[in-house]
Each structure stands twice: as C-alpha cells, then as structure tokens.
Coordinates of C-alpha atoms in Angstrom, one line a residue:
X1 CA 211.9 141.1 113.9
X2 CA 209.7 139.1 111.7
X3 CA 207.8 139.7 108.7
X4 CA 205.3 138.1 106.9
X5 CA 208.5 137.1 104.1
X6 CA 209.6 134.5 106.6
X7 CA 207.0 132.3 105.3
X8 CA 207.0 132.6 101.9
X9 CA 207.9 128.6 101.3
X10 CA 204.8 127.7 103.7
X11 CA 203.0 124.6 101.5
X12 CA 199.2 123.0 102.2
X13 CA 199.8 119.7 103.1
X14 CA 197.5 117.0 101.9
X15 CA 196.3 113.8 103.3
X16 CA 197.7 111.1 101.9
X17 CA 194.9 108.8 103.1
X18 CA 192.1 110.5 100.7
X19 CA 194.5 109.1 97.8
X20 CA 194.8 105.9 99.0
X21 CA 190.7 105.8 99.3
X22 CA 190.7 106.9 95.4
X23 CA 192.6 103.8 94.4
X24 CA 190.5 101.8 97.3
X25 CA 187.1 102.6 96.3
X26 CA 187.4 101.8 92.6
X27 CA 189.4 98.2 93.6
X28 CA 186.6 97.5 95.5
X29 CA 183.7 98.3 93.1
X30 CA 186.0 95.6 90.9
X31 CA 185.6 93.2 93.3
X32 CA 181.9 93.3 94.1
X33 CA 181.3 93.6 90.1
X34 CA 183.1 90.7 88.8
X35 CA 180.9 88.1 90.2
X36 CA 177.9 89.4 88.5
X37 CA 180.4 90.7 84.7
X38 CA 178.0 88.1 82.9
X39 CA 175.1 89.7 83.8
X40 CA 175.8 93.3 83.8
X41 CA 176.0 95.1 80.9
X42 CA 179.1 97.8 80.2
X43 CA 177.2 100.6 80.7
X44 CA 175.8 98.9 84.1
X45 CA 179.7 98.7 85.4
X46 CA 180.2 102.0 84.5
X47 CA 177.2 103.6 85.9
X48 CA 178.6 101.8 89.9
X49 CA 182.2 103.1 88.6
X50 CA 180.8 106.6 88.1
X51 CA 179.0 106.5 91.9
X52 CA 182.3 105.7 93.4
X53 CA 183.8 108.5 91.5
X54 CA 180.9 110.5 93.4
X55 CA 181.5 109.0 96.7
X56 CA 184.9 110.0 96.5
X57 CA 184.1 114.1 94.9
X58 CA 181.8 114.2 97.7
X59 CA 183.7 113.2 100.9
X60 CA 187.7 113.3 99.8
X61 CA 187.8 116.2 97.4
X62 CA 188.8 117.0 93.6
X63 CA 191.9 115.0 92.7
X64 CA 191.1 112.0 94.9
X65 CA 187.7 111.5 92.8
X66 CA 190.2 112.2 89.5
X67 CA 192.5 109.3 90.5
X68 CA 189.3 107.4 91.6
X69 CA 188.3 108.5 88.0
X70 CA 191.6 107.0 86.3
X71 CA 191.5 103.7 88.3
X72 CA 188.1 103.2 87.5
X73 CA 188.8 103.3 83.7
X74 CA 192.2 101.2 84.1
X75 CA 189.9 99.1 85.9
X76 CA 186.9 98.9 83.7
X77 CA 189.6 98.2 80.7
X78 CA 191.4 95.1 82.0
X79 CA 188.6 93.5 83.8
X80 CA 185.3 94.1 81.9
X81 CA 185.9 95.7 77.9
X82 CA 186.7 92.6 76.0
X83 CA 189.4 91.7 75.5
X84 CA 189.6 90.8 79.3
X85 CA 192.7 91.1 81.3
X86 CA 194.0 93.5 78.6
X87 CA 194.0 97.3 78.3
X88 CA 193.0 97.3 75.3
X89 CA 189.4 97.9 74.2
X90 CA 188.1 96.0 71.3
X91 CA 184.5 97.6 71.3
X92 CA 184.2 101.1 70.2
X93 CA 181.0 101.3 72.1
X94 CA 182.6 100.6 75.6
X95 CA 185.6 103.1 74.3
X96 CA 182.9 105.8 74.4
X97 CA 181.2 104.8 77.2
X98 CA 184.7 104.8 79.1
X99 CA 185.4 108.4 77.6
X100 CA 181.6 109.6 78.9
X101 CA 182.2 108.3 82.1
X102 CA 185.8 110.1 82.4
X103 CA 184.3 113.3 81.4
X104 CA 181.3 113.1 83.2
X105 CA 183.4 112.2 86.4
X106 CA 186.0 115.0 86.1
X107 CA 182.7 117.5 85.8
X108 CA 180.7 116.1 89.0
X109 CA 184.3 116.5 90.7
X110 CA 184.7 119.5 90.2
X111 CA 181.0 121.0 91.3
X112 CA 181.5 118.9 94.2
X113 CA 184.7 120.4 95.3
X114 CA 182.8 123.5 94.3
X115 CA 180.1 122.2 96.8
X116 CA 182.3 121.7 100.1
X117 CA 184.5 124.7 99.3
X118 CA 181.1 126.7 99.5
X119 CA 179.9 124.8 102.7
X120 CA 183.0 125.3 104.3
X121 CA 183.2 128.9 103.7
X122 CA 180.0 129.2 105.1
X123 CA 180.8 127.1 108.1
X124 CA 183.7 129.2 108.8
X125 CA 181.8 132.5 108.3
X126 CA 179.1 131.0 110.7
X127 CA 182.0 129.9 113.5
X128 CA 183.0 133.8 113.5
X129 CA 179.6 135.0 113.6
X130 CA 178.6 133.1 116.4
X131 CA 182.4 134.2 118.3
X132 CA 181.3 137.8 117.7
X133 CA 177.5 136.9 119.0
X134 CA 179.3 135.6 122.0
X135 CA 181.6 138.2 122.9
X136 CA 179.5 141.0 121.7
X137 CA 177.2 139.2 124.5
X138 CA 179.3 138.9 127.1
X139 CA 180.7 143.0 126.6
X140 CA 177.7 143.8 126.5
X141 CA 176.8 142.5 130.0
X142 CA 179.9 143.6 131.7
X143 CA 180.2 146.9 133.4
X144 CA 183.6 147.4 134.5
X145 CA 186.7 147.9 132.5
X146 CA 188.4 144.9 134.2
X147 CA 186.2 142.6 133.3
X148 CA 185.8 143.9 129.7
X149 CA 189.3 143.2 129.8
X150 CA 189.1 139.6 131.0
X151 CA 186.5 138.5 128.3
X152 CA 188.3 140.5 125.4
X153 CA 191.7 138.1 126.5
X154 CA 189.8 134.9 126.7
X155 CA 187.8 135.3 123.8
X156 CA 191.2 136.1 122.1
X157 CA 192.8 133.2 122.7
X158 CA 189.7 130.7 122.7
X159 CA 189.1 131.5 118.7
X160 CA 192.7 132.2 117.2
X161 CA 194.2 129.9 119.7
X162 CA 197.6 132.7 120.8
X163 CA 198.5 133.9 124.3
X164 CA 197.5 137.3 124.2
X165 CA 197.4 140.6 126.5
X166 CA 196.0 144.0 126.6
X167 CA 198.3 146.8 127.8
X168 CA 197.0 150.4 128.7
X169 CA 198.4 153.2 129.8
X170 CA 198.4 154.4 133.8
X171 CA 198.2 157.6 135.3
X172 CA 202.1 158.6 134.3
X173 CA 201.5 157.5 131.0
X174 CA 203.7 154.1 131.6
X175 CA 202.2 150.8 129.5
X176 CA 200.6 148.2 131.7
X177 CA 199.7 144.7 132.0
X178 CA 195.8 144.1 133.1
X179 CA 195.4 143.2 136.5
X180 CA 194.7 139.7 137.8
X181 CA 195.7 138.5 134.5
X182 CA 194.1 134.5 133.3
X183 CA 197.2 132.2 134.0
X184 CA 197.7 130.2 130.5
X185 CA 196.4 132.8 128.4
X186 CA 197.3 136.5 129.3
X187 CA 201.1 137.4 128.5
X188 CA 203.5 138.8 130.9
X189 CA 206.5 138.9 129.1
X190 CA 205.9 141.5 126.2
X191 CA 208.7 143.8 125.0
X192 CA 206.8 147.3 126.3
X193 CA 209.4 149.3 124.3
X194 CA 208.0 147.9 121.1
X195 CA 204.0 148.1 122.5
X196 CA 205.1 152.1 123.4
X197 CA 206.1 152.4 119.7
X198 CA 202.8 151.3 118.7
X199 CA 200.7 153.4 121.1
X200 CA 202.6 156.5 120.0
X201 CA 202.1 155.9 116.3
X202 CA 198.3 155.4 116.6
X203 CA 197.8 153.2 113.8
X204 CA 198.8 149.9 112.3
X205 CA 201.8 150.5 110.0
X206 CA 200.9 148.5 106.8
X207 CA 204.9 146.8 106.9
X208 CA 203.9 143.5 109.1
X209 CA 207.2 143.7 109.9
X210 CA 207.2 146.6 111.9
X211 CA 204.4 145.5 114.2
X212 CA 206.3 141.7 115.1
X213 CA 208.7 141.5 118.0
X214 CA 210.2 138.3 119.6
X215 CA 207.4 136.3 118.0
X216 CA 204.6 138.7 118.8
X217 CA 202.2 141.0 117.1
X218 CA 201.2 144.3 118.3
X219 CA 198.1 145.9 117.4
X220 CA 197.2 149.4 118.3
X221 CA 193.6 150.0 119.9
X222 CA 192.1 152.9 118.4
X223 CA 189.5 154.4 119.7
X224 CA 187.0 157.3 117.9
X225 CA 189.3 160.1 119.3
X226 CA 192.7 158.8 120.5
X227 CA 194.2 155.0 121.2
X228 CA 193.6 153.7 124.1
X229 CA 196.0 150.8 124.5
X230 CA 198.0 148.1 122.7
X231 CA 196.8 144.2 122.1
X232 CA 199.7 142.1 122.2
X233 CA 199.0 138.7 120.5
X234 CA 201.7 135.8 120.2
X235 CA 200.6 133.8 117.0
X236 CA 201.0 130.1 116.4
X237 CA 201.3 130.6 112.9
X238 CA 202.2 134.0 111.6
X239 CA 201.4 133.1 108.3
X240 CA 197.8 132.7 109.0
X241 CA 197.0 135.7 110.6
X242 CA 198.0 137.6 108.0
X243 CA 195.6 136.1 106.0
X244 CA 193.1 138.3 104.6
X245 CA 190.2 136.3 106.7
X246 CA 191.9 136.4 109.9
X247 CA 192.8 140.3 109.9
X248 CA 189.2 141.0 109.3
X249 CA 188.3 138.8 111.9
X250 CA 190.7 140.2 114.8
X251 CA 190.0 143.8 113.1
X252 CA 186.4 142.8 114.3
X253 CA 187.3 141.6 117.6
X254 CA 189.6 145.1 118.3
X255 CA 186.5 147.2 117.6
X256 CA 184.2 144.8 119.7
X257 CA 186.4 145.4 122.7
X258 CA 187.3 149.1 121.7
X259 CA 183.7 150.2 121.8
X260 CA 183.0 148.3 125.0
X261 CA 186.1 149.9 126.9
X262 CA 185.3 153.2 125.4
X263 CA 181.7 152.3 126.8
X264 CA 182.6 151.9 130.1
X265 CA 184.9 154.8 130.3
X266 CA 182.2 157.0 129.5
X267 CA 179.8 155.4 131.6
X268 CA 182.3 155.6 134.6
X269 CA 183.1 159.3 133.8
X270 CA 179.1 160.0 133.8
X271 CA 178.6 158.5 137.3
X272 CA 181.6 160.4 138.6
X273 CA 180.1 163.8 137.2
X274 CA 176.7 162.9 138.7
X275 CA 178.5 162.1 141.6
X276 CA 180.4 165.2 141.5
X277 CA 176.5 167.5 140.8
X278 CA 174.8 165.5 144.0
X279 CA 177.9 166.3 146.3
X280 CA 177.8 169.9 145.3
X281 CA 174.1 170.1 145.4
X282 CA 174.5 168.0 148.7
X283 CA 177.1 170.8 149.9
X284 CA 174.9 173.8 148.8
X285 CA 171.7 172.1 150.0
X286 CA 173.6 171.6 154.1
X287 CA 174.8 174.8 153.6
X288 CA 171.4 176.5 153.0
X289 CA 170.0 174.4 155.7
X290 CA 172.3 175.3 158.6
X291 CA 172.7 178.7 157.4
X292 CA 168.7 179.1 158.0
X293 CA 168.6 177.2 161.0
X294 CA 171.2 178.6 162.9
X295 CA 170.1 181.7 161.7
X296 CA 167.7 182.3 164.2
X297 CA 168.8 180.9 167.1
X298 CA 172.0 182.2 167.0
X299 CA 170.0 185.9 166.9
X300 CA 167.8 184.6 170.0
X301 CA 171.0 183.8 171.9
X302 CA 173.6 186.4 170.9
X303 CA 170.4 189.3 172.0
X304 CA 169.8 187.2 175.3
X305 CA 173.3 186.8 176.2
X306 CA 173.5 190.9 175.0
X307 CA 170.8 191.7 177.1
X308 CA 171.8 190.1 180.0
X309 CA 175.6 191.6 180.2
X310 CA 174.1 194.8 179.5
X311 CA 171.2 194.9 182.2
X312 CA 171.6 191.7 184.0
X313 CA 171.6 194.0 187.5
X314 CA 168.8 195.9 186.1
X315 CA 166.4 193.2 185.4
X316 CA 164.2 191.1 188.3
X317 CA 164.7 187.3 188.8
X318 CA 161.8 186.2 186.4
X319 CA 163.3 188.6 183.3
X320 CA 166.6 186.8 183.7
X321 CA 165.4 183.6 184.5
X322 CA 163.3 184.0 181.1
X323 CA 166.6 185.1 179.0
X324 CA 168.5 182.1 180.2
X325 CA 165.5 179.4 179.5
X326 CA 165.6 180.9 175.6
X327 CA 169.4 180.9 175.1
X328 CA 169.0 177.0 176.6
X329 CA 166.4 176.0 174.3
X330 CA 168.3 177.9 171.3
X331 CA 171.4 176.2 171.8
X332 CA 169.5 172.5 172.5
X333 CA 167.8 173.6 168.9
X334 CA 171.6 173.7 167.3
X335 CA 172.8 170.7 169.5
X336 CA 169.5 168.8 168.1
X337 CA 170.8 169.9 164.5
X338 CA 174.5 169.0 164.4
X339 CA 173.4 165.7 166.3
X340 CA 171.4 164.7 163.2
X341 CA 174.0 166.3 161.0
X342 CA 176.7 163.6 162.6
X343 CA 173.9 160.7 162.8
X344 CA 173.3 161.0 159.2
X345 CA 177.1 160.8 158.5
X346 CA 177.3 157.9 160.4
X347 CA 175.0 156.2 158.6
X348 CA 175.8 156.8 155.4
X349 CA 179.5 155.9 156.2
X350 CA 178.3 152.1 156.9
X351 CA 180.1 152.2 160.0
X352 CA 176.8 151.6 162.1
X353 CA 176.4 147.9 163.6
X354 CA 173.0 147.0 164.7
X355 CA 173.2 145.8 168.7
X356 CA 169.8 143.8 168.0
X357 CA 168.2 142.2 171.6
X358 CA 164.7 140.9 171.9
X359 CA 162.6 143.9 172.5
X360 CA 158.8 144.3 173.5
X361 CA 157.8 146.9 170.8
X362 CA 155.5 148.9 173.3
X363 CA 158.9 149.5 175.6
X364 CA 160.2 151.2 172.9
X365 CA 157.2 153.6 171.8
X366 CA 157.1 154.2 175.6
X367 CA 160.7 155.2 175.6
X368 CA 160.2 157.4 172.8
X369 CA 157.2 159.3 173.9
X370 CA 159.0 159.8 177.8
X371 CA 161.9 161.5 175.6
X372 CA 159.2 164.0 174.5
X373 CA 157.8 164.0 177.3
X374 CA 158.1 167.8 177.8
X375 CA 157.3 168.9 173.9
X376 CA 153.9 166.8 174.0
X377 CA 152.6 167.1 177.6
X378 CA 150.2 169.5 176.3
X379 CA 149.4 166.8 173.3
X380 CA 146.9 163.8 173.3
X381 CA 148.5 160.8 171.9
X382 CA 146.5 158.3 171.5
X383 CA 148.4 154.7 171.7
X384 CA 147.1 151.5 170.0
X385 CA 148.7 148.1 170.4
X386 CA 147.2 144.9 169.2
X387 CA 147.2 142.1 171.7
X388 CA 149.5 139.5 171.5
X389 CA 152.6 141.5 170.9
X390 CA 155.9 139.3 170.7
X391 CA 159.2 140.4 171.4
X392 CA 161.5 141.7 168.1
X393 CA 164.7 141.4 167.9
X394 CA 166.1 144.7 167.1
X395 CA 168.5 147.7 168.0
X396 CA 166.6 149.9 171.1
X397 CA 168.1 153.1 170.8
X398 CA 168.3 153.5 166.9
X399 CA 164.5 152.4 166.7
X400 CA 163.7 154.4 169.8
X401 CA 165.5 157.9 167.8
X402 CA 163.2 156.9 164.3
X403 CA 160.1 157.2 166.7
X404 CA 161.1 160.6 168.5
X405 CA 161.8 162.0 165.1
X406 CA 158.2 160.9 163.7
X407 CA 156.9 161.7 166.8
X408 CA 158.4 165.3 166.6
X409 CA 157.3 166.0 163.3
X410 CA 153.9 165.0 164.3
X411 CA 153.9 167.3 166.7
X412 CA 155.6 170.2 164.7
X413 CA 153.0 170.0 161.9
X414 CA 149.7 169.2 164.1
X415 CA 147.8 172.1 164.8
X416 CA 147.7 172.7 168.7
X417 CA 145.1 170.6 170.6
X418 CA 144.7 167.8 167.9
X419 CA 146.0 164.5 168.6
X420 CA 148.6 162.0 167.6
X421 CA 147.6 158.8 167.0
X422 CA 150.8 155.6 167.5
X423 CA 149.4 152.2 166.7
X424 CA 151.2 148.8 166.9
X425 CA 150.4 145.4 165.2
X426 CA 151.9 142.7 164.3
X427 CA 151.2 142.2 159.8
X428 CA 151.8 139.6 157.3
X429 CA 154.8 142.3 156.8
X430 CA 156.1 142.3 160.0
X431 CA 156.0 144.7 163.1
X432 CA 154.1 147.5 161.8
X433 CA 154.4 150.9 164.0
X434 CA 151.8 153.6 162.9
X435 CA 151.9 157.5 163.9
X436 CA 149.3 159.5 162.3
X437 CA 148.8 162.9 162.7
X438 CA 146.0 165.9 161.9
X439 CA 148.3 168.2 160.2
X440 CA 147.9 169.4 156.3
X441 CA 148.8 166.2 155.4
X442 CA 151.7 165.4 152.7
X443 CA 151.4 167.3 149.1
X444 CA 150.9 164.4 146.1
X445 CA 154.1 163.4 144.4
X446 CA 156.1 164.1 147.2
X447 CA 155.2 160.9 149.7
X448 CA 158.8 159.7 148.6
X449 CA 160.4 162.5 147.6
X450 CA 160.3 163.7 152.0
X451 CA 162.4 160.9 152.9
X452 CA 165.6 162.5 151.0
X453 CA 168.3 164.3 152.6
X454 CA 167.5 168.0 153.2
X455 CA 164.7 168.2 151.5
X456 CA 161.8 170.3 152.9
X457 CA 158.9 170.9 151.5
X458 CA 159.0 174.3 152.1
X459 CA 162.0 175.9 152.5
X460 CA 161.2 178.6 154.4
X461 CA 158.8 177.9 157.0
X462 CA 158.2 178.7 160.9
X463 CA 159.0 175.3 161.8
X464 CA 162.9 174.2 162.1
X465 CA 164.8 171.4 160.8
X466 CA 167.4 171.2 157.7
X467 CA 165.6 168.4 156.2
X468 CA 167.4 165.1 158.2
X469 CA 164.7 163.5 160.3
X470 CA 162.9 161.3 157.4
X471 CA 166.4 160.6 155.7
X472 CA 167.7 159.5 159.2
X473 CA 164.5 157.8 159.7
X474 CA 164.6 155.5 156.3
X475 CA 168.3 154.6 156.8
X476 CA 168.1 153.0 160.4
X477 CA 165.0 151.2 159.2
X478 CA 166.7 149.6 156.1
X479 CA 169.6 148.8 158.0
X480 CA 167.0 147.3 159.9
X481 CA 165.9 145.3 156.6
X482 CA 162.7 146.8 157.1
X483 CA 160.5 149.7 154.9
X484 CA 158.9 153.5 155.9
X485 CA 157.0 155.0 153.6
X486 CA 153.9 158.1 153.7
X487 CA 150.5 158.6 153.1
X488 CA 147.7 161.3 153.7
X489 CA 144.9 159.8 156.2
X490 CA 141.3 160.2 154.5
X491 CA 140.2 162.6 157.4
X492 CA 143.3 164.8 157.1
X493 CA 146.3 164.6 158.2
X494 CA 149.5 162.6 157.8
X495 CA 150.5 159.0 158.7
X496 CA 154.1 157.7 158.6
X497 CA 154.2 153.1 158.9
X498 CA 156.9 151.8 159.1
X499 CA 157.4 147.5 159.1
X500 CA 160.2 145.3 160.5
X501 CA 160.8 142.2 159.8
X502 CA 160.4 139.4 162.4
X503 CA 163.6 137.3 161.3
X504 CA 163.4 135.0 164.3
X505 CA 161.0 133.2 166.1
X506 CA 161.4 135.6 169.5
X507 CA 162.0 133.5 172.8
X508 CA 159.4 132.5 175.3
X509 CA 159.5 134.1 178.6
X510 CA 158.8 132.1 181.3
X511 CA 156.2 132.9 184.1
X512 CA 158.4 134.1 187.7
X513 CA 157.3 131.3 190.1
X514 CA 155.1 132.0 192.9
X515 CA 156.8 131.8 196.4
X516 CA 154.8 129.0 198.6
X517 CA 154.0 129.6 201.8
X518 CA 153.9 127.0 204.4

C-alpha cells in the first residue's frame, strides 16, 4: 500500500537553460554596447541593462532575471564605470545609478513572476473549465449507461493522463468491469477485493493510504442516496493528484459522471414503468374488447346451438336452416376477431417481411371489394381511378387486408343506401388510395387518436370490433414506408387516404403480339 508519505522528498526541478539565458542576455547587451561606450552615457547603458533584466522577468522567471540582474551590474562595473576593466567604481554617481538599477530590477522581477504565475493560474483554471464543458457536453448527449461509461473513462484518462476504470455492481452484487472496455485506457487488472472495500464504506477515507493498492487509487462514486460503483484510477504521479487542485478537479469529474449515470438510471426506470402502465392498460384494454365482443356472439350461438338440440325435430327446414346461418356468421364474427388479434401481434413483433411484386393498384381494390362481395352487394361503391395508372411495387395480400378493413368500416358506419366512394391517383406523394364514406364522420381531436390499438370511439356501440382495424391498417402501411391518416369530407362523412411510395421506376409491359395470318 502507498501513501501520500512516499513522496515526501519529491523536488521541482528547474531548467538549467533559463540560467544560462540570465548570464547570456546581459553578455550580449555588453557586446552590442561597447562599440558605442563613448557615446552613451551611464545611465544610457543602464537603461538597455535594465530591459534585458525585463526580457528575462518576463519570459524565464524570478531568479533568472536576478542573475541577469547581478551580471548586468558585474558587467556595467568592469566594462563601462571608470575605472574600466576594474570592479571598482570611481564615480559615486554611476554607484547609484548601479544601486537604482539593482533595485529597480529585483522589483519588475518580481511583479513579473507575479504576472505569469497569475496567467498561468488562469490558463490552467481555463484548461479544466473547458474539460468540464466538454464532458458535461458529451453526458449530456448520451443516453445509455454504457456510453456514459465510455466518455467518463476517456475523458479520465485524456486530462490526468492515468489508465482508469469504472467498476459497478451486477445483479448478485459482484464488482464489474464495464463492458467493451477502450484498449489503452480502461483497466482490467484492478484488485476487486480492495474496490469492494471501497464500495462498502461509501465514502473516501481521508488516510490516502487506505484508498492506494498496487499503484492504484480507488474512489467511491456516491450518488444522492447510496454509491453506485468504484473509479479505479492508476496515477502517473501520486504526488500530484493529491494536490489540492487535482482532487477538486477529479471531485468534479466523479459528480459529472455521477449525475449522468444516476440520470440515466432514472430515465431507464421511467421508460420501464411507462412500459409497464401501457402493457397493463394494453392487457385491460384487449381484455375489455374481447370480453364485449365475444359477448354477444357467444350468446347468439350457445341459444342457437340450445335451441336446436332441444327442438331440432320440432322445427321445419327454414327454422333450422336459419339457426345454423347465425351460429356461422357468429363464429366467422370471432374467427374475424382473433385473426386481427394474431395479425396485430405479428406485426408488432417485426417478424413480417414484405413479398413486394409489381402490382396494378386497381387489381388490388378489385380484390378487396370481391372479398366483400357479400357484405356490400346491397352497397353502391363508386370506384375512381385516374388514367395512366402504373404498376407499384408492393405486398398484394397485406395491401389487399388494409383495404377490406377500410372498406368494412365504411360500410359499418354508412347509413344503409348511401355510398362508398374508392378513388385512385397517382400524387406528388405517391400512390394515393381514397375511400370516403357518408357516415357521422370522425369527432375533432380524434383523426389520429382512431388509428391506436383498441381504441373506439365509443365503447359500447351496436357495431363490433375491439378496436384493431385502423392500428392494423397504419402498421402494414408504414412497413410499407408509406402514410394513412383521417379527415371528415365537407358534405359529411368520413374519408381515410392513404399514400405509397413509388420507390422504383415500375417495368414496361410489352404489348402480346398479334398472330399473322397468311
């Protein structure tokens, strides 16, 4: 185990270099004076000795400019104050001057080394503000507690330069390392015994010593109610993180990544409890449905089937014949049902795959309206297709079931003798297919709101259906990458478009060629 007492004979090293420049600087200032010594005056050579003594404050630092200081008065003595080549100063005059310039040089020294400590101070504090703006950023962006953990481990290691991992407990309670880890920069080798410890205790202990294993540093993340985990940092130099500076810097980065994994929990537990309240409302919504619509023809076909065991031999040929055509339509009524039950299942499970072929859309609509055949023979339907009608590449039978569904609601909801109006065109949208019918048209707010699963707009009403027709409806048209949506006609009455999109240029079909005769 270390401790922050293992480095208790750590020394700043200086450069060397920045000294030699104090000697340089004022040497070279000699050099460039001595040409001109019988025409500048003392204070002249002191005033270009004193800017060097700047030069030096300003770029090296404190003591260089002092040495630079000394060597320019050593310098100023034996080559300038008479007599020359001497260290001794004849003139009082140039004695003082020297003194001044000593003095004055010490003073700028020191508010210049004031100067840089202050700018570098700041440039530090703005480094770590702009690596918080940068990983507050980036947590702030990411959703999922895997990738919070990726940016929290780079981020790590890109400012304080240490490998560095972030362990959290699994279901059994048992320490683990992140998944996918960053190769280079996430640990794997991290003494979990030690990282446990940690966890447990829920807290930093103030002994350093305590928290350092093997050459690493564990942190405990704390969260506002519990810890949630343990960073794991292996420091190049243990000395510096345990500089005041640096622990309120990675103190700053814990909380960053606390609050964002904290986030995300929170955020994942809400979408599971809304999952959890749709499921349930889901659950109780089917159940209402099927309870209501098998309510009735369960009754028609249990008093049929009653009535014919009990006076079958009693009742003439059109009596029965009667009883058996009701208990057939009942049970097609609950076939119908759990076949858009399963449909709907099937589509939500993603497990449909589109068996698109080049289609003439009015073979479709055609198909449709011949599987209603019986429901609508006593029905005008009045069909409208544009000329010039290309063939779309689509899936027949899935298209063919959205149109029998719209169909069938047109029909349930249009009073009897009014018509149904199907019109097909080709848009700037796509293939648009229109039905449009003279029922009481669609309530406002709610032109959306139909297409969701068992939702009827009223809920007890003569006509069947648990709610699935629309739902079904909208999915095989997006899976279709195509849009449905409802409107009330200005005349009365509902209309349902729907528009799919031509993805490909359809093929050309080719005329049959004429047999010649001879």
């Amino acid at each position: 185990m270390k401790s922050a007492t293992n480095y208790s004979g750590f020394r700043q090293k200086h450069n060397y270099g920045h000294w030699l420049w104090g000697i340089a600087i004022p040497l070279t200032l000699t050099a460039i004076d001595w040409p001109f010594r019988e025409i500048l005056t003392a204070s002249n050579i002191l005033m270009f000795y004193l800017l060097g003594v700047f030069f030096v404050a300003i770029r090296l630092g404190f003591w260089p400019s002092v040495l630079a200081s000394l060597t320019s008065a050593g310098a100023f003595a034996f080559f300038f104050a008479p007599p020359i080549f001497s260290f001794a100063i004849a003139d009082q005059e140039n004695l003082v001057g020297l003194a001044v310039m000593l003095v004055v040089g010490v003073v700028t020294s020191k508010l210049a080394e004031n100067v840089r400590s202050q700018a570098r101070v700041a440039e530090q504090r703005e480094q770590r503000v702009s690596a918080l703006y940068r990983l507050s950023k980036e947590l702030a962006e990411a959703r999922l507690e895997t990738e919070i953990i990726a940016i929290g481990i780079r981020h790590i290691h890109a400012e304080f330069g240490c490998r560095n991992t972030l362990l959290f407990p699994d279901g059994n309670g048992k320490l683990c390392y992140p998944v996918n880890p960053s190769p280079g920069i996430s640990l794997q080798e991290v003494d979990l015994s030690m990282a446990r410890r940690v966890f447990d205790l829920g807290k930093t202990p103030e002994d350093p010593g305590a928290l350092a294993s093997e050459d690493k540093l564990f942190i405990a993340l704390n969260g506002s109610t519990e810890t949630i985990g343990v960073l794991v940092l292996e420091p190049v130099d243990f000395q510096q993180m345990f500089l005041p500076e640096q622990q309120q810097l990675i103190d700053t980065f814990i909380n960053q990544i606390v609050h964002a994994l904290v986030r995300a929990r929170l955020a994942e537990q809400a979408k599971d409890a809304t999952l959890k309240i749709q499921a349930e409302a889901l659950r109780n919504s089917l159940l209402s449905s099927i309870s209501h619509d098998l309510r009735t023809p369960l009754a028609t076909i249990v008093g049929a089937a009653s009535t014919l065991e009990a006076d079958g031999e009693r009742l003439n040929e059109h009596r029965r014949r009667k009883l058996v055509v009701a208990i057939n339509e009942e049970a097609q009524r609950m076939s119908d049902l759990m076949t858009k039950i399963l449909e709907m299942a099937r589509l939500e499970s993603g497990q449909v795959v589109l068996n698109r072929q080049w289609y003439a859309p009015e073979e479709i609509v055609g198909s449709a309206l011949r599987r209603l055949d019986k429901k609508l023979k006593k029905r005008q339907v009045n069909l409208h297709i544009a000329d010039g009608l290309g063939l779309v590449l689509l899936d027949a039978a899935l298209l063919q079931q959205v149109l029998v569904n719209l169909l069938d609601n047109a029909d349930k909801y249009s009073p009897a003798g009014q018509p149904v109006d199907v019109s097909i065109a080709t848009t700037a949208r796509g293939l648009s297919i229109a039905i449009a019918d003279n029922g009481p048209g669609i309530p406002e707010g709610m032109q959306q709101k139909i297409f969701d699963k068992f939702f009827r707009i009223q809920a007890e009403s003569a006509q069947s259906g648990v709610g699935l027709g629309l739902a079904i409806c909208r999915a095989i048209v997006e899976a279709h990458g195509g849009e449905i949506q409802a409107s009330n006609r200005s005349e009365g009455g509902a209309v349902f478009q729907l528009y799919l999109p031509l993805l490909e240029c359809p093929p050309t079909i080719a005329p049959e060629e004429k047999e010649l005769t001879p």
